[in-house]
Amino acid sequence: MNSEIPPAAGAVDRLIQELNRLPGVGPKSAQRLAYHLLRASDEQTKMLADAILSVKQKTKLCSTCFNITDTDPCPICRNQQRDLTKVCVVEQPQDILALEHTKSYNGLYHVLHGAISPTEGIGTNDIRINELMERLKGSSVTEVILATNPTLEGEQTAMYLNKLITPLGIRVTRLARGLPFGTELEYADDVTLTRAIEGRQEF
Amino acid sequence: MPKPRTYQTEAIIIKKTKLGEAGRILTLYTPHLGKIQAVAKGVRRPRSKMAGHLELLTHSQIALARGRNIDTITGTQTINGFLPLKSDLELSACALYATELVNQFAADDVEDYPVFQLLLVTLQRLSQRENSDLVLRYFELQLLNAVGYRPQLEQCVACRKPLKETTNAFCPGAGGMLCSSCRPTQPFAYPLSWEAQKALRLLQGGDYESVSRMTLTPELSHQLEVVIRNYIRYLLERDLKSAAWLDALKAQSGQANLSPTAPT
């Protein structure tokens, strides 16, 4: 349809292509962003470019918990106020943000960077399970909280970890699976409802 | 007559990939529409009303709205959640293997009711904790029957003579058994005991009642797994990803210390 329109200047074209690769950014959004940047002040664009560069250069993975951090060990692992006997295992760094936001957990974390997914070929060596096991051996940890997602992949990962960790004599717990706040019972699925009934608590 | 804008179908969820902020693209296996893909919007949000009904290995009733490229799921209700599959590591690995196999062999939008039925009963049998090796071997051979790759086990594929009751060779490339005199003509074939041949015929026969009464020694069970796995690998020209996971779990639980290897 608009194949007759000549392409934009080379540099703009390149920016559009790069933006287009970002998740959730289609060709039209990429175009809009690129032209916005073209019109923005020098200072603004420089700040954006700096931020993008430093996110790759200045961040690393914490050598203990594999969270993304500026300093190694990360602020959570370094914090002496936290409960060193508990480790909460999550799939991705964003999950830590969600859990920290609740302010109801004061232990340490471990980021797996994925979940076991047989159909996508993600096995036990593709995520940081070995590192977790190394960390637990001979440590003062007395409880591991499995906070992988309640999806099939997350459940499989949790079941697998349970099998590995239980023999070490460490207590293994799983986040409760039940009804989310603000939903209606009518729409709940069988798996969730079954677990909600099994995991019911004294009022 | 134009197709209606919305429609309903039963389906088993066999694959999912993420889409955008909170959506997923699901691959569904349906009784009358075959393998279809559909978008489920917002199912990665915790308050999604549909998420639990659209997890892998779930048999659900699904309402869809037609889209230009891909249909959108508008409502869903679980028929069978197969809870035992989801709370057992080995069983869910077996079930994922079965669904990956169906996904690989099925073409898009081609109705194949027997395959749907086969997948459904296989998931049911697995969740009833029947012998998972037998259930999977039966599933594999029945699936091969249904999709047109039934291996020839009764007669030699080269000379067409009935096979003698002795060790013969299975040749994936020729799609069946070779007798001892024809075997040298084919480079890739490996020997199969008469015991194993009988077991394969019974599995292929389609009578699950008798299959479920079979008892396999670990060696025989492993031999069958290897021969079928290699045949499937030849047909698909690739390894099944979930098979590697199945093997890893088995090796760990010590059921099998030998992992299936390619024929030499």
XYZ file of C-alpha atoms in Angstrom:
467
model
C 0.000 0.000 0.000
C 2.609 2.553 1.067
C 5.529 0.858 -0.640
C 5.824 3.963 -2.863
C 6.854 6.164 0.052
C 10.648 6.463 0.149
C 12.244 5.069 3.316
C 13.242 7.487 6.068
C 16.833 8.650 6.487
C 19.262 5.839 7.236
C 19.837 6.690 10.893
C 16.104 6.973 11.612
C 15.500 3.694 9.830
C 18.097 1.986 11.964
C 16.558 3.341 15.173
C 13.112 2.162 14.081
C 14.480 -1.299 13.443
C 16.195 -1.470 16.828
C 13.103 -0.243 18.684
C 10.986 -2.703 16.779
C 12.911 -5.543 18.395
C 11.738 -4.574 21.883
C 8.913 -6.670 23.318
C 5.499 -5.184 22.712
C 6.764 -2.596 20.226
C 5.349 -3.068 16.748
C 6.453 -1.275 13.583
C 4.081 1.674 14.098
C 5.012 2.211 17.746
C 8.683 1.982 16.787
C 8.152 4.667 14.179
C 6.361 6.927 16.647
C 9.090 6.500 19.269
C 11.843 7.135 16.740
C 10.300 10.392 15.510
C 9.658 11.447 19.078
C 13.328 10.953 19.907
C 14.296 12.869 16.808
C 12.385 15.877 18.090
C 13.478 15.525 21.736
C 16.235 17.674 23.246
C 19.868 16.574 23.084
C 19.958 16.206 26.836
C 16.935 13.919 26.927
C 18.244 11.581 24.257
C 21.654 11.474 25.892
C 20.095 10.488 29.214
C 18.163 7.692 27.545
C 21.237 6.428 25.712
C 23.267 6.524 28.939
C 20.593 4.658 30.836
C 20.479 1.945 28.175
C 24.247 1.582 28.101
C 24.700 1.507 31.858
C 21.989 -1.094 32.325
C 24.229 -3.516 30.484
C 27.576 -2.257 31.761
C 26.890 -1.604 35.424
C 24.543 -4.415 36.385
C 25.556 -7.947 37.093
C 24.123 -11.013 38.764
C 24.602 -11.380 42.491
C 26.963 -14.326 42.961
C 24.860 -15.637 45.846
C 21.232 -15.231 44.842
C 21.552 -14.373 41.106
C 19.356 -11.325 41.434
C 20.229 -8.426 39.156
C 22.326 -5.905 41.069
C 24.879 -3.061 40.871
C 26.977 -4.460 43.680
C 28.011 -8.003 44.412
C 26.696 -9.326 46.795
C 23.369 -7.605 46.265
C 21.804 -5.323 48.931
C 19.458 -8.104 50.074
C 22.212 -10.690 50.531
C 24.385 -8.104 52.318
C 21.685 -6.919 54.691
C 22.426 -8.276 58.180
C 18.900 -7.428 59.357
C 17.396 -10.119 57.163
C 16.603 -13.676 58.221
C 19.506 -15.751 56.905
C 17.780 -19.059 57.617
C 15.124 -18.647 54.916
C 15.592 -18.720 51.158
C 12.733 -17.951 48.802
C 13.163 -19.461 45.316
C 11.661 -17.438 42.444
C 11.678 -17.776 38.662
C 12.741 -14.271 37.680
C 14.132 -11.061 39.245
C 10.794 -9.270 38.782
C 9.240 -11.742 41.237
C 11.530 -10.402 43.969
C 10.162 -6.904 43.345
C 6.607 -8.205 43.759
C 7.465 -10.060 46.971
C 9.476 -7.159 48.422
C 6.585 -4.837 47.715
C 4.443 -6.821 50.172
C 6.968 -6.160 52.989
C 5.862 -9.452 54.540
C 8.988 -11.463 53.849
C 12.339 -10.808 55.474
C 14.474 -13.723 54.301
C 16.830 -14.189 51.363
C 16.096 -15.054 47.743
C 17.354 -17.240 44.953
C 16.549 -16.460 41.317
C 16.380 -19.460 38.989
C 16.094 -17.411 35.787
C 13.443 -19.676 34.304
C 11.444 -22.791 35.023
C 11.720 -26.366 33.841
C 9.775 -26.626 30.601
C 10.102 -30.013 28.890
C 8.268 -28.929 25.745
C 10.561 -25.951 25.259
C 13.618 -28.008 26.053
C 14.487 -26.106 29.231
C 15.997 -28.660 31.568
C 17.556 -28.629 34.999
C 20.938 -27.431 33.755
C 19.484 -24.427 31.921
C 18.311 -22.719 35.093
C 20.218 -22.047 38.294
C 19.319 -25.181 40.207
C 22.873 -26.464 40.664
C 23.858 -23.089 42.101
C 20.980 -23.285 44.583
C 22.017 -26.753 45.707
C 25.628 -25.640 46.141
C 24.445 -22.686 48.163
C 22.256 -24.798 50.452
C 24.875 -27.444 51.218
C 26.483 -26.692 54.541
C 24.651 -23.384 54.965
C 22.603 -22.149 57.905
C 19.387 -22.257 55.847
C 16.572 -24.114 57.590
C 13.699 -23.360 55.237
C 13.360 -23.076 51.475
C 10.193 -21.410 50.233
C 9.321 -22.448 46.679
C 7.739 -19.398 45.065
C 7.760 -20.515 41.437
C 4.665 -19.632 39.423
C 1.568 -21.788 39.878
C 1.749 -22.821 36.213
C 2.565 -26.297 35.009
C 6.215 -25.329 34.488
C 6.492 -23.688 37.894
C 4.819 -26.667 39.582
C 7.201 -29.070 37.887
C 10.169 -26.999 38.992
C 8.842 -26.906 42.547
C 8.249 -30.665 42.645
C 11.718 -31.300 41.269
C 13.378 -28.969 43.793
C 11.402 -30.559 46.608
C 12.844 -33.927 45.633
C 16.380 -32.543 45.662
C 16.195 -30.426 48.810
C 14.207 -32.622 51.202
C 17.076 -35.168 51.568
C 19.302 -32.328 52.863
C 17.105 -32.102 55.938
C 15.900 -28.603 55.075
C 12.244 -27.732 55.479
C 10.643 -27.148 52.063
C 7.484 -25.053 51.802
C 5.423 -23.908 48.830
C 3.521 -20.652 48.516
C -0.164 -21.312 49.165
C -2.234 -21.834 46.079
C -5.784 -20.699 46.327
C -8.129 -17.934 45.400
C -6.677 -14.545 44.508
C -8.007 -11.510 46.373
C -10.853 -9.756 44.598
C -12.042 -12.676 42.455
C -15.281 -14.573 42.390
C -15.580 -18.223 43.355
C -17.856 -18.912 40.426
C -15.019 -18.472 37.937
C -12.360 -20.434 39.798
C -10.943 -23.497 38.073
C -10.942 -27.011 39.557
C -7.240 -27.135 40.357
C -7.310 -23.836 42.259
C -10.515 -24.688 44.126
C -9.307 -28.156 45.073
C -6.122 -26.666 46.513
C -8.030 -23.869 48.197
C -10.216 -26.424 49.981
C -7.214 -28.593 50.896
C -5.309 -25.605 52.212
C -8.172 -24.009 54.168
C -7.249 -22.441 57.475
C -8.722 -21.869 60.895
C -10.480 -18.504 60.795
C -23.328 -19.336 4.386
C -20.875 -17.209 6.346
C -19.290 -18.806 9.363
C -20.760 -17.600 12.685
C -18.674 -15.025 14.508
C -18.353 -17.078 17.656
C -18.174 -20.793 18.247
C -17.609 -23.320 21.003
C -15.483 -26.395 21.169
C -13.961 -28.863 23.565
C -10.193 -28.807 23.572
C -7.080 -30.122 25.241
C -4.420 -27.455 25.749
C -1.204 -28.840 24.298
C 1.102 -25.833 24.037
C 1.355 -22.263 25.227
C 3.581 -19.330 24.399
C 3.599 -15.869 25.913
C 2.096 -12.952 24.038
C 2.602 -9.309 24.936
C 2.012 -8.046 28.458
C -0.352 -10.654 29.856
C -1.599 -12.795 26.988
C -0.815 -16.215 25.693
C -1.087 -17.992 22.369
C -2.438 -21.461 23.032
C -2.340 -24.495 20.832
C -5.537 -26.481 21.292
C -6.357 -29.965 20.123
C -10.061 -30.210 19.411
C -12.301 -33.116 18.418
C -13.697 -31.625 15.221
C -11.378 -28.783 14.237
C -8.108 -30.583 14.791
C -5.154 -28.544 15.998
C -5.929 -24.831 16.260
C -4.226 -21.815 17.745
C -5.997 -19.152 19.726
C -5.153 -16.038 21.707
C -6.070 -15.904 25.379
C -5.927 -12.317 26.518
C -4.914 -11.355 30.030
C -4.467 -14.913 31.329
C -1.114 -14.131 32.919
C -2.731 -11.698 35.343
C -3.519 -13.197 38.748
C -7.166 -12.213 38.614
C -7.786 -13.762 35.225
C -10.993 -15.785 35.240
C -9.735 -18.026 32.474
C -6.136 -18.759 33.463
C -6.759 -21.914 35.484
C -8.977 -23.366 32.787
C -6.330 -22.823 30.119
C -3.274 -24.403 31.706
C -1.405 -27.112 29.795
C -2.856 -30.626 30.066
C -6.370 -29.408 30.743
C -9.507 -30.602 28.963
C -11.836 -27.621 28.696
C -14.932 -26.316 27.009
C -13.853 -23.164 25.198
C -15.750 -20.323 23.527
C -13.930 -18.498 20.757
C -14.512 -15.428 18.629
C -13.215 -15.432 15.098
C -10.436 -12.991 14.308
C -8.790 -11.990 11.083
C -5.612 -13.968 11.681
C -6.202 -15.837 14.878
C -9.237 -16.531 17.026
C -9.640 -15.151 20.533
C -10.795 -17.123 23.536
C -13.769 -15.447 25.196
C -14.784 -17.981 27.824
C -13.786 -21.317 29.215
C -14.809 -24.007 31.663
C -12.739 -26.999 32.760
C -14.115 -30.431 31.891
C -11.223 -32.364 33.413
C -8.253 -30.662 35.060
C -6.236 -33.909 35.383
C -5.090 -32.869 38.839
C -3.038 -36.064 39.428
C -0.935 -35.240 36.353
C -0.180 -31.806 37.691
C 0.885 -32.912 41.131
C 3.266 -35.680 40.068
C 6.578 -34.952 38.398
C 6.879 -38.187 36.397
C 3.248 -38.239 35.308
C 3.297 -34.669 34.076
C 6.472 -35.440 32.126
C 4.714 -38.431 30.483
C 1.657 -36.350 29.675
C 3.730 -33.506 28.213
C 5.537 -36.022 26.047
C 2.200 -37.280 24.709
C 0.976 -33.765 23.923
C 4.248 -32.812 22.242
C 3.976 -35.901 20.068
C 0.453 -34.935 19.002
C 1.579 -31.367 18.355
C 4.413 -32.592 16.154
C 2.388 -35.047 14.101
C -0.775 -32.985 13.695
C -1.162 -30.417 10.936
C -3.103 -27.218 11.627
C -6.877 -27.232 11.120
C -7.174 -30.879 10.097
C -9.925 -32.757 11.896
C -8.791 -36.049 13.359
C -11.282 -37.270 15.937
C -9.484 -40.566 16.709
C -6.341 -38.647 17.669
C -8.316 -36.402 20.026
C -9.937 -39.429 21.595
C -6.595 -41.182 21.898
C -4.957 -38.210 23.590
C -7.878 -37.827 25.968
C -7.907 -41.457 27.106
C -4.129 -41.420 27.392
C -4.285 -38.462 29.781
C -7.055 -40.221 31.699
C -5.054 -43.440 31.951
C -1.967 -41.567 33.107
C -3.921 -39.703 35.753
C -5.370 -43.005 36.989
C -1.754 -44.044 37.550
C -1.816 -47.024 35.219
C 1.584 -48.351 34.145
C 2.902 -45.236 32.426
C 5.363 -47.112 30.190
C 2.618 -49.295 28.753
C 0.242 -46.360 28.390
C 2.851 -44.364 26.484
C 3.967 -47.228 24.217
C 0.319 -47.967 23.385
C -0.265 -44.271 22.737
C 2.753 -44.032 20.427
C 1.784 -46.996 18.274
C -1.868 -45.983 18.102
C -0.883 -42.434 17.159
C 1.368 -43.773 14.399
C -1.595 -45.833 13.138
C -3.842 -42.791 13.147
C -1.475 -40.427 11.364
C -0.487 -42.906 8.677
C 2.918 -44.141 9.800
C 1.823 -47.572 11.020
C 5.010 -49.655 11.051
C 4.816 -53.010 9.247
C 5.344 -55.673 11.892
C 3.673 -58.713 10.333
C 5.791 -59.310 7.261
C 9.191 -58.360 5.890
C 8.978 -54.964 4.189
C 11.435 -56.041 1.485
C 10.374 -59.552 0.417
C 6.773 -59.429 1.760
C 7.113 -62.867 3.338
C 5.667 -63.424 6.815
C 8.294 -63.104 9.515
C 9.736 -66.156 11.227
C 9.372 -66.417 14.987
C 12.921 -65.355 15.646
C 15.031 -62.243 16.022
C 14.354 -59.953 13.065
C 15.465 -56.405 12.375
C 13.525 -53.157 12.578
C 14.386 -50.569 9.959
C 12.992 -47.046 10.549
C 13.756 -45.951 6.983
C 11.784 -48.826 5.461
C 8.943 -48.391 7.950
C 8.950 -51.886 9.379
C 10.578 -55.226 9.958
C 13.180 -56.966 7.801
C 13.729 -60.710 7.823
C 17.216 -62.089 8.341
C 17.841 -62.594 4.614
C 16.762 -59.071 3.631
C 18.453 -57.321 6.522
C 21.874 -56.865 4.827
C 20.228 -54.744 2.098
C 19.489 -51.943 4.557
C 22.256 -50.106 6.398
C 20.190 -48.821 9.322
C 18.360 -51.623 11.001
C 18.727 -53.129 14.387
C 17.773 -56.482 15.807
C 14.581 -56.984 17.764
C 13.866 -60.110 19.780
C 10.771 -62.187 19.036
C 9.477 -61.215 22.471
C 9.704 -57.532 21.570
C 8.052 -58.112 18.205
C 5.123 -59.863 19.856
C 4.765 -57.009 22.342
C 4.810 -54.429 19.541
C 2.130 -56.327 17.607
C -0.084 -56.462 20.653
C 0.392 -52.733 21.252
C -0.350 -52.014 17.605
C -3.438 -54.231 17.664
C -5.442 -51.629 19.542
C -6.892 -53.859 22.240
C -6.012 -51.916 25.381
C -7.626 -54.527 27.638
C -5.006 -57.122 26.724
C -2.236 -54.521 26.634
C -2.990 -53.471 30.192
C -2.554 -57.072 31.346
C 0.914 -57.288 29.785
C 3.891 -57.476 32.076
C 7.153 -56.220 30.672
C 10.575 -56.886 32.092
C 12.584 -53.661 32.473
C 14.874 -54.770 29.614
C 11.997 -55.453 27.232
C 10.279 -52.226 28.206
C 13.476 -50.330 27.496
C 13.957 -52.124 24.172
C 10.452 -51.136 23.047
C 10.965 -47.558 24.129
C 14.196 -47.315 22.144
C 12.818 -48.851 18.968
C 9.694 -46.671 18.904
C 11.601 -43.549 19.907
C 14.079 -44.068 17.080
C 11.303 -44.644 14.562
C 9.588 -41.427 15.687
C 12.874 -39.547 15.541
C 13.343 -40.797 11.968
C 9.824 -39.648 10.998
C 10.022 -36.213 12.622
C 13.706 -35.700 11.800
C 14.225 -34.249 15.235
C 14.358 -35.187 18.876
C 11.374 -34.542 21.063
C 12.319 -32.029 23.711
C 10.131 -33.540 26.385
C 11.655 -36.987 25.792
C 14.993 -35.734 27.132
C 13.270 -34.596 30.339
C 11.473 -37.932 30.662
C 14.812 -39.735 30.350
C 16.465 -37.425 32.875
C 13.740 -38.127 35.434
C 13.894 -41.850 34.827
C 17.645 -41.931 35.142
C 17.315 -40.109 38.452
C 14.726 -42.403 39.951
C 16.932 -45.287 38.903
C 14.274 -47.083 36.869
C 16.507 -47.140 33.839
C 20.226 -46.647 33.870
C 20.419 -46.951 30.112
C 19.182 -44.024 28.084
C 17.888 -44.664 24.567
C 20.632 -44.341 22.013
C 20.676 -44.128 18.251
C 21.184 -47.339 16.261
C 24.645 -47.948 14.955
